[in-house]
C-alpha positions as semicolon CSV with decimal commas, in nm:
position;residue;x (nm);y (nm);z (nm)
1;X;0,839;0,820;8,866
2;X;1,181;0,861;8,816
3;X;1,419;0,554;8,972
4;X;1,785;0,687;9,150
5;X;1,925;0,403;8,986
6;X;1,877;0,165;8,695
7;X;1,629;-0,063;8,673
8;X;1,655;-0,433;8,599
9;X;1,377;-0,634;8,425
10;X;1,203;-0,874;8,623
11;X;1,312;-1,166;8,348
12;X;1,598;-1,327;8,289
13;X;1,673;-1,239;7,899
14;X;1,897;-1,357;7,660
15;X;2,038;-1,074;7,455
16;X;1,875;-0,817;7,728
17;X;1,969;-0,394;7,673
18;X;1,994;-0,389;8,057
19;X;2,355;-0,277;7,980
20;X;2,329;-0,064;7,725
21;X;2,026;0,091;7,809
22;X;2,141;0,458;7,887
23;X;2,338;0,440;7,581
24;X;2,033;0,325;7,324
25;X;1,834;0,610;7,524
26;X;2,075;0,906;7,464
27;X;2,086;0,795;7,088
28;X;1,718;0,798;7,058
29;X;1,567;1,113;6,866
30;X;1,300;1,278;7,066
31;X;0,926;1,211;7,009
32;X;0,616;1,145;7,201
33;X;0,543;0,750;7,191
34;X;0,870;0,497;7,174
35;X;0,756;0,186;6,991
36;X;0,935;-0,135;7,047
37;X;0,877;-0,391;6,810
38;X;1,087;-0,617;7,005
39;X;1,034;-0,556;7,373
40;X;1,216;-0,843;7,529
41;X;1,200;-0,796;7,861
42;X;1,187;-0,432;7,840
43;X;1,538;-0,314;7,970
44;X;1,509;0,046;7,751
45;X;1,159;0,087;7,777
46;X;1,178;0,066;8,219
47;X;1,486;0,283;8,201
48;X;1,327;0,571;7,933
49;X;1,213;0,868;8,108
50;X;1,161;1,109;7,776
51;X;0,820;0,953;7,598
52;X;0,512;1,010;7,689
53;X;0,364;0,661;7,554
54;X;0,483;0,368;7,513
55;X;0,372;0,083;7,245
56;X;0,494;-0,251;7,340
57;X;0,544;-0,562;7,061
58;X;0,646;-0,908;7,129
59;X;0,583;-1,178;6,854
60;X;0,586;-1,415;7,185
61;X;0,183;-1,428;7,297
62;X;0,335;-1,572;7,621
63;X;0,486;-1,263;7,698
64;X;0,270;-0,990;7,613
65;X;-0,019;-1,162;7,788
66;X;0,186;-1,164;8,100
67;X;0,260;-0,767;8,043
68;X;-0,050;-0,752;8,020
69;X;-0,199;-0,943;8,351
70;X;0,070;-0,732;8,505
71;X;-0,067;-0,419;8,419
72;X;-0,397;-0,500;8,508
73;X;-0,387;-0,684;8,791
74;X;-0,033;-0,664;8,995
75;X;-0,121;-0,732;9,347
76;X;-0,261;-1,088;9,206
77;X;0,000;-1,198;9,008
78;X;0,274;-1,116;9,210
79;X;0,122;-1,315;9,488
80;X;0,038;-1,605;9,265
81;X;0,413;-1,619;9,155
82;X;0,563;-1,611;9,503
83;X;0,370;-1,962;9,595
84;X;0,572;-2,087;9,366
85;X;0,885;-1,927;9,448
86;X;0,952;-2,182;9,778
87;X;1,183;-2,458;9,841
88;X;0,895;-2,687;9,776
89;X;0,921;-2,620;9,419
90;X;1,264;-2,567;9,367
91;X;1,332;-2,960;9,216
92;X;1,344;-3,105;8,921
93;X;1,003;-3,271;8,976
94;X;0,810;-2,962;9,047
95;X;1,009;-2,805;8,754
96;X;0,875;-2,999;8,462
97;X;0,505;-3,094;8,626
98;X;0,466;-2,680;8,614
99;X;0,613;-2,686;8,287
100;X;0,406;-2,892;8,159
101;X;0,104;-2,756;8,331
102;X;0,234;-2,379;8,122
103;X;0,222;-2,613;7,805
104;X;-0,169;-2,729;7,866
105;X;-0,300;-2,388;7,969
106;X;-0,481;-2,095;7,837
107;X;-0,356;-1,761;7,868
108;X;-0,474;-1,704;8,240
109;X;-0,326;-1,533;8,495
110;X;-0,227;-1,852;8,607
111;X;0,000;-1,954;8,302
112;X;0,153;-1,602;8,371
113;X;0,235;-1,652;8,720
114;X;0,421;-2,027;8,582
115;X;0,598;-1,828;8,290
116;X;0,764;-1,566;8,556
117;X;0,880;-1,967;8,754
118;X;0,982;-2,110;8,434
119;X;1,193;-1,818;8,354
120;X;1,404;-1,764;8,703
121;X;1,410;-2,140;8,767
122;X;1,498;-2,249;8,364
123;X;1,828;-2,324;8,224
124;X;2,029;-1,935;8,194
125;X;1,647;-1,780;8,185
126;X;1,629;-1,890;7,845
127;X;1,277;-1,832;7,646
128;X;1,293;-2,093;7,406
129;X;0,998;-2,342;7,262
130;X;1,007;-2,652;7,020
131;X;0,858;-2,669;6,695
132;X;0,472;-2,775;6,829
133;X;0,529;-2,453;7,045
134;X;0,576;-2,663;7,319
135;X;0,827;-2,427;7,600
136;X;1,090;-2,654;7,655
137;X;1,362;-2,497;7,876
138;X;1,594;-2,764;8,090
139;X;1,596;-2,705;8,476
140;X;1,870;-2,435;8,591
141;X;1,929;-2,616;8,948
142;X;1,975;-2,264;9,081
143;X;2,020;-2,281;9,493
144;X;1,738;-2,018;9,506
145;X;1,616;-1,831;9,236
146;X;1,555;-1,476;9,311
147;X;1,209;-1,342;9,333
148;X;1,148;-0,979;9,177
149;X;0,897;-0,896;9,351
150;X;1,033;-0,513;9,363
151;X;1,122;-0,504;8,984
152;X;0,702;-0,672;8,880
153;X;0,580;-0,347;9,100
154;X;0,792;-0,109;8,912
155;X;0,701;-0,269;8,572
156;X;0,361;-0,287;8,668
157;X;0,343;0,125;8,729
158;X;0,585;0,232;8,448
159;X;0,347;0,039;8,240
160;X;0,031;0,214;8,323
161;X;0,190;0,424;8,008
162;X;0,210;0,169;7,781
163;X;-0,018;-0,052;7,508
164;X;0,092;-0,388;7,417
165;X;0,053;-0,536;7,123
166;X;0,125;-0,933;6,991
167;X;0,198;-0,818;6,659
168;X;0,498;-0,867;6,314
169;X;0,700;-0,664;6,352
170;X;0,635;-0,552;6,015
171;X;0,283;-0,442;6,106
172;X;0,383;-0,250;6,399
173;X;0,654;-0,017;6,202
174;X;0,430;0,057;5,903
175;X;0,169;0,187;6,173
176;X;0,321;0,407;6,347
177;X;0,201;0,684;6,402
178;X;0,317;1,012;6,434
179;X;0,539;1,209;6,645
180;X;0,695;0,853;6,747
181;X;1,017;0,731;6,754
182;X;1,118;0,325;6,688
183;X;1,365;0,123;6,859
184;X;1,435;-0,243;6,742
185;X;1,626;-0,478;6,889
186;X;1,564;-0,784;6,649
187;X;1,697;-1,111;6,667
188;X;2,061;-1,082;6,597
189;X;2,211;-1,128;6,301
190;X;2,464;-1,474;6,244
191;X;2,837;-1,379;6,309
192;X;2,910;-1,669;6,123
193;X;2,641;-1,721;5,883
194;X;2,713;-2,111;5,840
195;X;2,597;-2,155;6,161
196;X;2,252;-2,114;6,307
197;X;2,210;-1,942;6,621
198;X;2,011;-2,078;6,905
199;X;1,796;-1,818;6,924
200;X;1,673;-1,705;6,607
201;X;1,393;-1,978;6,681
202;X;1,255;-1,795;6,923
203;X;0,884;-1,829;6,946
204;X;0,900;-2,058;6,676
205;X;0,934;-1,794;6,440
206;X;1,310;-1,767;6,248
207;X;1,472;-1,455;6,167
208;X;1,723;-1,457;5,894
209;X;1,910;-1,346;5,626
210;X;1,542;-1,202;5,429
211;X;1,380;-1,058;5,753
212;X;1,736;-0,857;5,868
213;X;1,688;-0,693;5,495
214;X;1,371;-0,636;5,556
215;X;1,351;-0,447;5,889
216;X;1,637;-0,228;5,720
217;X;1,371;-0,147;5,461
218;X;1,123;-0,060;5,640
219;X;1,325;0,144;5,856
220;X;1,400;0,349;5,572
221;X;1,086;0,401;5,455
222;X;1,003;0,516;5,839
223;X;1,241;0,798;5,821
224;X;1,114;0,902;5,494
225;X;0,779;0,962;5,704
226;X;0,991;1,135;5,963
227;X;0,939;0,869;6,225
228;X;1,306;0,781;6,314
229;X;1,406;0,394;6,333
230;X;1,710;0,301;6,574
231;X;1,796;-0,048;6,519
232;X;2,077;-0,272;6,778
233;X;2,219;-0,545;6,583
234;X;2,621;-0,771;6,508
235;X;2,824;-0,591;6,344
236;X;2,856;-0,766;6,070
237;X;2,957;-0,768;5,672
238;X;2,525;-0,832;5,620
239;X;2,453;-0,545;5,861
240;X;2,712;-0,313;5,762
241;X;2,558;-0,369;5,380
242;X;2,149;-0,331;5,516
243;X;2,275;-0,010;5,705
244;X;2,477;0,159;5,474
245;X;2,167;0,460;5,450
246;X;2,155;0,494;5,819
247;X;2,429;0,693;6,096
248;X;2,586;0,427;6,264
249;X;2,764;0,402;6,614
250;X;2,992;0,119;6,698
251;X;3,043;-0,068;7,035
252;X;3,255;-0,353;7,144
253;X;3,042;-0,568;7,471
254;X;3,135;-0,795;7,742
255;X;3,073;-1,081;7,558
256;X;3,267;-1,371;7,393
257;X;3,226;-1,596;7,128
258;X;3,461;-1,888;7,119
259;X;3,523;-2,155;7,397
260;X;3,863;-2,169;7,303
261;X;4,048;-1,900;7,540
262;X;4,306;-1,813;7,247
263;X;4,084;-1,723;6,999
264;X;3,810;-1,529;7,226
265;X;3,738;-1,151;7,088
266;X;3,504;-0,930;7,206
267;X;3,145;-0,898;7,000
268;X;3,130;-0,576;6,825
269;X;2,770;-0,472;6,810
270;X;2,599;-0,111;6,618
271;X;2,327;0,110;6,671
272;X;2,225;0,195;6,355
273;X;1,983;0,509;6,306
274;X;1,778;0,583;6,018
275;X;1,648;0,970;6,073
């Protein structure tokens, strides 16, 4: 199952490798399992055609269990989700009654199906939650939000390959097994490390300054095992210093970082590979 073309996720995500996704998967070393640590929305992982396996980490429960109901049971969810994907439900109203509902539920199918809403009819598709865990995305007042119906099908097949896992990220890279090969895509690191950025909160869990060091770390010690670690991140003076061991790659993106037209400049990001 090889697409003609590329494949887009079937979530909106902030920070997404839709873009880059040929690029991280010509710089990945060659292996039999790719582990993700932080799958996202899982732009490489549906556009990888060279692993066999697949192990699939998201710190966000939320997420994983809706991987997961996806994998199991397709033809269900999909059809829950579209219900919800009508005029009827494209308000305000209906908006924050369903978001609440997500914020009283268990991890059903159910919550899953509300989670895929939530994300196409939020604010910018933002996945973001306040500090009782509570998800608390704004309404996006989008004239109608596409439904990927298409893109949940292909997820749900590619993933017949895969495991996922709810997991630190910590955890998943000292278990490894293997014959595998580790891409990471953390939160990014601060380009201005006075100020916080919006989404290092993301499922209530913060990744700074300590954690950046540490993924560097253990990526080293991973290559010493000779599984290979390829890690996205800013480049920045912090990752430039946590990365010194590793062969880096350099890329300026379509992305800009100051409302003031005068002073934009394009975000340089690197791909740094410990092997």
């Amino acid at each position: 199952m090889i697409p003609l073309t590329k494949v887009r996720p079937f979530l909106k995500w902030a920070g997404g490798k839709f873009a880059l996704s040929e690029q991280i998967n010509q710089l990945l070393p060659a292996g039999d399992t790719l582990v993700e640590p932080f799958v996202g929305a899982g732009a490489v992982f549906l556009n990888n055609h060279d692993f066999t396996r697949y192990q699939l980490n998201d710190i966000n429960p939320d997420l994983i269990n809706l991987y997961k109901h996806l994998q199991k049971k397709p033809e269900v969810l999909v059809k829950k989700t579209a219900k919800l994907f009508t005029d009827k439900h494209n308000n305000s109203e209906s908006y924050y009654q369903l978001r609440d509902k997500f914020n009283q539920a268990r991890n059903g199918i159910d919550k899953s199906a509300i989670f895929i809403y939530l994300n196409r009819h939020g604010y910018n598709g933002l996945c973001r939650y306040n500090r009782s865990g509570g998800f608390n995305v704004p309404f996006g007042r989008y004239k109608k939000p596409y439904f990927p119906e298409r893109e949940m099908y292909f997820f749900a097949e590619k993933s017949q390959r895969a495991t996922f896992t709810c997991k630190d990220f910590k955890s998943v890279i000292r278990t490894a097994k293997a014959n595998s090969v580790i891409y990471c895509d953390p939160p990014y690191a601060h380009l201005n490390p006075e100020k916080a950025n919006s989404f290092t909160g993301y499922a209530g869990n913060k990744f700074e300054q300590k954690e950046q060091a540490d993924l560097a770390d253990l990526a080293i010690k991973s290559s010493a095992k000779s599984i290979p670690v390829l890690i996205s991140n800013h480049d920045t003076q912090l990752t430039r210093e946590i990365y010194a061991k590793a062969e880096s790659s350099y890329i300026q993106v379509r992305r800009y970082i100051s409302r003031e037209a005068n002073n934009r400049k394009p975000v340089q990001e690197v791909f740094a590979l410990f092997k």
